[in-house]
PDB file of C-alpha atoms in Angstrom:
ATOM      1  CA  MET A  16     123.996  70.628 106.377  1.00  0.00           C
ATOM      2  CA  ALA A  17     127.138  71.241 104.877  1.00  0.00           C
ATOM      3  CA  ASN A  18     129.694  73.105 106.156  1.00  0.00           C
ATOM      4  CA  ARG A  19     129.844  76.755 104.953  1.00  0.00           C
ATOM      5  CA  SER A  20     132.910  78.175 103.689  1.00  0.00           C
ATOM      6  CA  LYS A  21     133.447  80.644 106.057  1.00  0.00           C
ATOM      7  CA  LYS A  22     133.196  80.101 110.091  1.00  0.00           C
ATOM      8  CA  VAL A  23     132.091  82.626 112.299  1.00  0.00           C
ATOM      9  CA  VAL A  24     133.438  83.313 115.871  1.00  0.00           C
ATOM     10  CA  LEU A  25     130.819  82.669 118.525  1.00  0.00           C
ATOM     11  CA  SER A  26     131.833  83.868 122.189  1.00  0.00           C
ATOM     12  CA  ALA A  27     129.665  82.582 124.854  1.00  0.00           C
ATOM     13  CA  ARG A  28     130.393  82.216 128.722  1.00  0.00           C
ATOM     14  CA  VAL A  29     129.532  78.693 130.278  1.00  0.00           C
ATOM     15  CA  ASP A  30     130.135  77.113 133.540  1.00  0.00           C
ATOM     16  CA  PRO A  31     133.474  75.790 134.306  1.00  0.00           C
ATOM     17  CA  TYR A  32     132.496  72.096 134.496  1.00  0.00           C
ATOM     18  CA  LEU A  33     130.683  72.281 130.856  1.00  0.00           C
ATOM     19  CA  LYS A  34     133.847  74.087 129.551  1.00  0.00           C
ATOM     20  CA  ALA A  35     135.967  70.700 131.516  1.00  0.00           C
ATOM     21  CA  ALA A  36     133.504  68.339 130.159  1.00  0.00           C
ATOM     22  CA  LEU A  37     133.835  69.824 126.430  1.00  0.00           C
ATOM     23  CA  GLU A  38     137.601  69.490 126.762  1.00  0.00           C
ATOM     24  CA  LEU A  39     137.640  65.845 128.044  1.00  0.00           C
ATOM     25  CA  LEU A  40     134.898  64.860 125.421  1.00  0.00           C
ATOM     26  CA  ALA A  41     137.397  66.466 122.694  1.00  0.00           C
ATOM     27  CA  ALA A  42     140.439  64.541 123.899  1.00  0.00           C
ATOM     28  CA  SER A  43     138.492  61.271 124.498  1.00  0.00           C
ATOM     29  CA  ARG A  44     137.603  61.574 120.694  1.00  0.00           C
ATOM     30  CA  ASN A  45     140.994  62.880 119.475  1.00  0.00           C
ATOM     31  CA  GLU A  46     138.808  65.814 117.772  1.00  0.00           C
ATOM     32  CA  LYS A  47     138.828  69.428 118.306  1.00  0.00           C
ATOM     33  CA  ILE A  48     136.547  71.266 120.909  1.00  0.00           C
ATOM     34  CA  VAL A  49     135.150  73.270 117.838  1.00  0.00           C
ATOM     35  CA  LYS A  50     133.837  70.261 116.216  1.00  0.00           C
ATOM     36  CA  ILE A  51     132.580  68.933 119.244  1.00  0.00           C
ATOM     37  CA  LEU A  52     130.900  72.163 120.143  1.00  0.00           C
ATOM     38  CA  GLU A  53     129.177  72.229 116.445  1.00  0.00           C
ATOM     39  CA  SER A  54     127.776  68.793 116.947  1.00  0.00           C
ATOM     40  CA  CYS A  55     126.266  69.582 120.380  1.00  0.00           C
ATOM     41  CA  LEU A  56     124.867  72.888 118.794  1.00  0.00           C
ATOM     42  CA  GLU A  57     123.370  71.298 115.894  1.00  0.00           C
ATOM     43  CA  ASN A  58     122.025  68.106 117.735  1.00  0.00           C
ATOM     44  CA  GLY A  59     120.497  70.473 120.369  1.00  0.00           C
ATOM     45  CA  MET A  60     118.789  72.530 117.701  1.00  0.00           C
ATOM     46  CA  ASN A  61     117.464  69.388 115.994  1.00  0.00           C
ATOM     47  CA  ASP A  62     116.219  68.101 119.336  1.00  0.00           C
ATOM     48  CA  ARG A  63     114.108  71.561 119.975  1.00  0.00           C
ATOM     49  CA  THR A  64     110.575  71.229 118.256  1.00  0.00           C
ATOM     50  CA  ILE A  65     108.577  74.098 117.107  1.00  0.00           C
ATOM     51  CA  THR A  66     105.264  74.505 115.632  1.00  0.00           C
ATOM     52  CA  ASN A  67     105.505  73.779 111.863  1.00  0.00           C
ATOM     53  CA  PRO A  68     105.731  77.300 110.029  1.00  0.00           C
ATOM     54  CA  PHE A  69     104.884  75.793 106.836  1.00  0.00           C
ATOM     55  CA  ASN A  70     101.717  74.252 105.060  1.00  0.00           C
ATOM     56  CA  ALA A  71     102.189  70.496 105.704  1.00  0.00           C
ATOM     57  CA  PRO A  72     100.090  67.488 103.823  1.00  0.00           C
ATOM     58  CA  ARG A  73     100.079  65.322 106.864  1.00  0.00           C
ATOM     59  CA  LYS A  74      98.903  66.048 110.695  1.00  0.00           C
ATOM     60  CA  ASP A  75     101.573  64.572 112.126  1.00  0.00           C
ATOM     61  CA  LEU A  76     103.849  67.157 110.816  1.00  0.00           C
ATOM     62  CA  GLY A  77     102.259  69.804 113.053  1.00  0.00           C
ATOM     63  CA  THR A  78     105.547  70.057 115.011  1.00  0.00           C
ATOM     64  CA  ILE A  79     108.804  69.744 113.368  1.00  0.00           C
ATOM     65  CA  SER A  80     112.429  70.102 114.773  1.00  0.00           C
ATOM     66  CA  PHE A  81     113.511  73.752 114.850  1.00  0.00           C
ATOM     67  CA  MET A  82     116.614  72.697 112.254  1.00  0.00           C
ATOM     68  CA  VAL A  83     114.159  71.187 109.580  1.00  0.00           C
ATOM     69  CA  ALA A  84     112.405  74.682 109.592  1.00  0.00           C
ATOM     70  CA  PHE A  85     115.812  76.372 109.463  1.00  0.00           C
ATOM     71  CA  THR A  86     117.069  74.085 106.773  1.00  0.00           C
ATOM     72  CA  ALA A  87     113.934  74.991 104.531  1.00  0.00           C
ATOM     73  CA  ILE A  88     114.814  78.694 104.780  1.00  0.00           C
ATOM     74  CA  TRP A  89     118.494  78.887 105.191  1.00  0.00           C
ATOM     75  CA  SER A  90     120.203  80.774 102.282  1.00  0.00           C
ATOM     76  CA  GLU A  91     123.900  82.133 101.878  1.00  0.00           C
ATOM     77  CA  ASN A  92     122.574  85.239 101.100  1.00  0.00           C
ATOM     78  CA  GLU A  93     121.787  86.992 104.501  1.00  0.00           C
ATOM     79  CA  THR A  94     119.127  89.237 103.099  1.00  0.00           C
ATOM     80  CA  LEU A  95     117.235  86.665 101.663  1.00  0.00           C
ATOM     81  CA  TYR A  96     117.590  84.112 104.768  1.00  0.00           C
ATOM     82  CA  LYS A  97     116.362  87.221 107.145  1.00  0.00           C
ATOM     83  CA  LEU A  98     113.142  88.105 104.931  1.00  0.00           C
ATOM     84  CA  ARG A  99     112.524  84.030 104.810  1.00  0.00           C
ATOM     85  CA  ALA A 100     113.047  83.910 108.581  1.00  0.00           C
ATOM     86  CA  GLY A 101     111.154  87.194 109.267  1.00  0.00           C
ATOM     87  CA  THR A 102     108.391  85.937 106.886  1.00  0.00           C
ATOM     88  CA  LEU A 103     107.600  82.845 108.965  1.00  0.00           C
ATOM     89  CA  GLY A 104     106.406  85.258 111.711  1.00  0.00           C
ATOM     90  CA  PRO A 105     107.683  86.401 115.157  1.00  0.00           C
ATOM     91  CA  ASP A 106     107.261  83.127 116.939  1.00  0.00           C
ATOM     92  CA  PHE A 107     109.762  81.633 114.341  1.00  0.00           C
ATOM     93  CA  ALA A 108     112.100  84.792 114.058  1.00  0.00           C
ATOM     94  CA  GLY A 109     111.291  87.609 116.626  1.00  0.00           C
ATOM     95  CA  GLU A 110     109.189  91.112 116.157  1.00  0.00           C
ATOM     96  CA  GLU A 111     111.718  93.126 114.423  1.00  0.00           C
ATOM     97  CA  LEU A 112     112.636  90.675 111.733  1.00  0.00           C
ATOM     98  CA  SER A 113     109.204  89.813 111.511  1.00  0.00           C
ATOM     99  CA  MET A 114     108.032  93.602 110.797  1.00  0.00           C
ATOM    100  CA  VAL A 115     111.105  94.235 108.651  1.00  0.00           C
ATOM    101  CA  ALA A 116     109.667  91.236 106.563  1.00  0.00           C
ATOM    102  CA  MET A 117     105.982  92.391 106.829  1.00  0.00           C
ATOM    103  CA  VAL A 118     107.085  95.907 105.527  1.00  0.00           C
ATOM    104  CA  ILE A 119     108.639  94.465 102.452  1.00  0.00           C
ATOM    105  CA  ASN A 120     106.388  91.670 102.058  1.00  0.00           C
ATOM    106  CA  ASP A 121     103.142  94.458 102.261  1.00  0.00           C
ATOM    107  CA  ASP A 122     104.839  97.355 100.692  1.00  0.00           C
ATOM    108  CA  LYS A 123     103.933  97.641  96.464  1.00  0.00           C
ATOM    109  CA  TYR A 124     107.620  99.035  95.958  1.00  0.00           C
ATOM    110  CA  PHE A 125     109.386  96.077  96.667  1.00  0.00           C
ATOM    111  CA  ASP A 126     107.292  93.429  94.530  1.00  0.00           C
ATOM    112  CA  GLY A 127     109.125  91.883  92.000  1.00  0.00           C
ATOM    113  CA  GLU A 128     109.421  88.323  90.311  1.00  0.00           C
ATOM    114  CA  PHE A 129     112.090  86.570  92.922  1.00  0.00           C
ATOM    115  CA  ASP A 130     109.876  83.659  94.653  1.00  0.00           C
ATOM    116  CA  VAL A 131     110.901  84.381  98.147  1.00  0.00           C
ATOM    117  CA  PHE A 132     110.922  80.681  99.422  1.00  0.00           C
ATOM    118  CA  GLY A 133     111.380  78.746  96.134  1.00  0.00           C
ATOM    119  CA  ASP A 134     111.137  75.099  96.751  1.00  0.00           C
ATOM    120  CA  LEU A 135     112.236  75.527 100.415  1.00  0.00           C
ATOM    121  CA  ASN A 136     115.713  74.173  99.535  1.00  0.00           C
ATOM    122  CA  GLY A 137     114.076  70.813  98.886  1.00  0.00           C
ATOM    123  CA  SER A 138     111.496  70.589 101.757  1.00  0.00           C
ATOM    124  CA  THR A 139     108.787  70.940  99.408  1.00  0.00           C
ATOM    125  CA  GLU A 140     109.806  67.634  97.909  1.00  0.00           C
ATOM    126  CA  LYS A 141     111.032  66.090 100.615  1.00  0.00           C
ATOM    127  CA  PHE A 142     108.077  66.629 103.315  1.00  0.00           C
ATOM    128  CA  GLY A 143     105.428  68.186 101.202  1.00  0.00           C
ATOM    129  CA  PHE A 144     105.888  71.816 102.784  1.00  0.00           C
ATOM    130  CA  THR A 145     104.593  74.856 101.033  1.00  0.00           C
ATOM    131  CA  PRO A 146     104.973  77.953 102.191  1.00  0.00           C
ATOM    132  CA  ARG A 147     102.050  79.813 103.984  1.00  0.00           C
ATOM    133  CA  MET A 148     102.638  83.046 102.069  1.00  0.00           C
ATOM    134  CA  GLN A 149     104.324  83.100  98.612  1.00  0.00           C
ATOM    135  CA  PRO A 150     105.887  86.713  98.249  1.00  0.00           C
ATOM    136  CA  ARG A 151     107.664  87.814  95.170  1.00  0.00           C
ATOM    137  CA  VAL A 152     110.038  90.610  95.483  1.00  0.00           C
ATOM    138  CA  ASP A 153     112.733  92.692  93.801  1.00  0.00           C
ATOM    139  CA  LEU A 154     115.709  91.083  95.705  1.00  0.00           C
ATOM    140  CA  ALA A 155     118.081  93.465  94.560  1.00  0.00           C
ATOM    141  CA  LEU A 156     115.822  96.080  95.816  1.00  0.00           C
ATOM    142  CA  VAL A 157     115.511  94.569  99.186  1.00  0.00           C
ATOM    143  CA  GLU A 158     118.934  93.863  99.647  1.00  0.00           C
ATOM    144  CA  LYS A 159     119.852  97.313  98.632  1.00  0.00           C
ATOM    145  CA  GLU A 160     117.167  99.098 101.146  1.00  0.00           C
ATOM    146  CA  TRP A 161     117.107  96.552 104.048  1.00  0.00           C
ATOM    147  CA  PRO A 162     119.272  98.648 106.270  1.00  0.00           C
ATOM    148  CA  ILE A 163     116.793 101.555 105.766  1.00  0.00           C
ATOM    149  CA  VAL A 164     113.590  99.061 106.413  1.00  0.00           C
ATOM    150  CA  GLU A 165     115.555  97.909 109.829  1.00  0.00           C
ATOM    151  CA  GLU A 166     115.800 101.769 110.558  1.00  0.00           C
ATOM    152  CA  TYR A 167     112.078 102.319 109.965  1.00  0.00           C
ATOM    153  CA  VAL A 168     110.990  99.422 111.839  1.00  0.00           C
ATOM    154  CA  ARG A 169     112.888 100.817 114.832  1.00  0.00           C
ATOM    155  CA  PHE A 170     111.477 104.191 114.320  1.00  0.00           C
ATOM    156  CA  LEU A 171     107.942 103.032 114.124  1.00  0.00           C
ATOM    157  CA  ALA A 172     108.539 101.144 117.345  1.00  0.00           C
ATOM    158  CA  ASN A 173     110.467 104.341 119.093  1.00  0.00           C
ATOM    159  CA  ASN A 174     107.583 106.754 117.935  1.00  0.00           C
ATOM    160  CA  LYS A 175     104.261 105.256 118.734  1.00  0.00           C
ATOM    161  CA  PRO A 176     101.739 106.413 118.011  1.00  0.00           C
ATOM    162  CA  LEU A 177     103.405 107.941 114.773  1.00  0.00           C
ATOM    163  CA  GLN A 178     103.129 105.534 111.888  1.00  0.00           C
ATOM    164  CA  PRO A 179     104.059 107.131 108.498  1.00  0.00           C
ATOM    165  CA  GLY A 180     104.449 104.741 105.756  1.00  0.00           C
ATOM    166  CA  TYR A 181     107.655 103.503 104.519  1.00  0.00           C
ATOM    167  CA  ALA A 182     107.766 106.071 101.403  1.00  0.00           C
ATOM    168  CA  ASP A 183     107.038 108.981 103.735  1.00  0.00           C
ATOM    169  CA  TYR A 184     109.598 107.766 106.211  1.00  0.00           C
ATOM    170  CA  LYS A 185     111.957 107.506 103.309  1.00  0.00           C
ATOM    171  CA  ASN A 186     111.151 111.255 102.445  1.00  0.00           C
ATOM    172  CA  MET A 187     111.587 112.434 106.010  1.00  0.00           C
ATOM    173  CA  ARG A 188     114.757 110.591 106.254  1.00  0.00           C
ATOM    174  CA  ALA A 189     116.254 112.182 102.971  1.00  0.00           C
ATOM    175  CA  GLN A 190     115.205 115.678 104.227  1.00  0.00           C
ATOM    176  CA  SER A 191     117.017 115.213 107.400  1.00  0.00           C
ATOM    177  CA  LEU A 192     119.846 113.724 105.854  1.00  0.00           C
ATOM    178  CA  ALA A 193     119.985 117.071 103.462  1.00  0.00           C
ATOM    179  CA  LYS A 194     120.045 119.571 106.350  1.00  0.00           C
TER     180      LYS A 194
END
């Protein structure tokens, strides 16, 4: 996977012996600790297998590396990446992100021409993967309203059994903000 132009800071607490091992490995290879750490993280995620979240032409592709699936959905556009991940379901992306994606994919309000998955970043040709769903959205609208949809999903989770539709929630929100 190509390096992104921007790096992000990751803070983690590790056992002292792991830190010492990391420092020793970096020194022995004359590499920076960050490079060794990135390599270890990517290798670790390559070693983790998951149930394939895509349709696959062969039965032996029933489980795949997490990184194979991740590479298929990755985008520099954070909203698109999160929508793709959430659309794959809670086993892949967790409950909240899956609910956000479900609201967007199921509400006609967000319908548009943009193919959310496209060719799965080349995984369609490489592995024969196809998405189980093929949502089309107005990506500009999704990007604009993503934070509101996240609020809506949290609202639903915190106010059971109240289940207003997304349009009703936006009206309630607008009235509340107008006061």
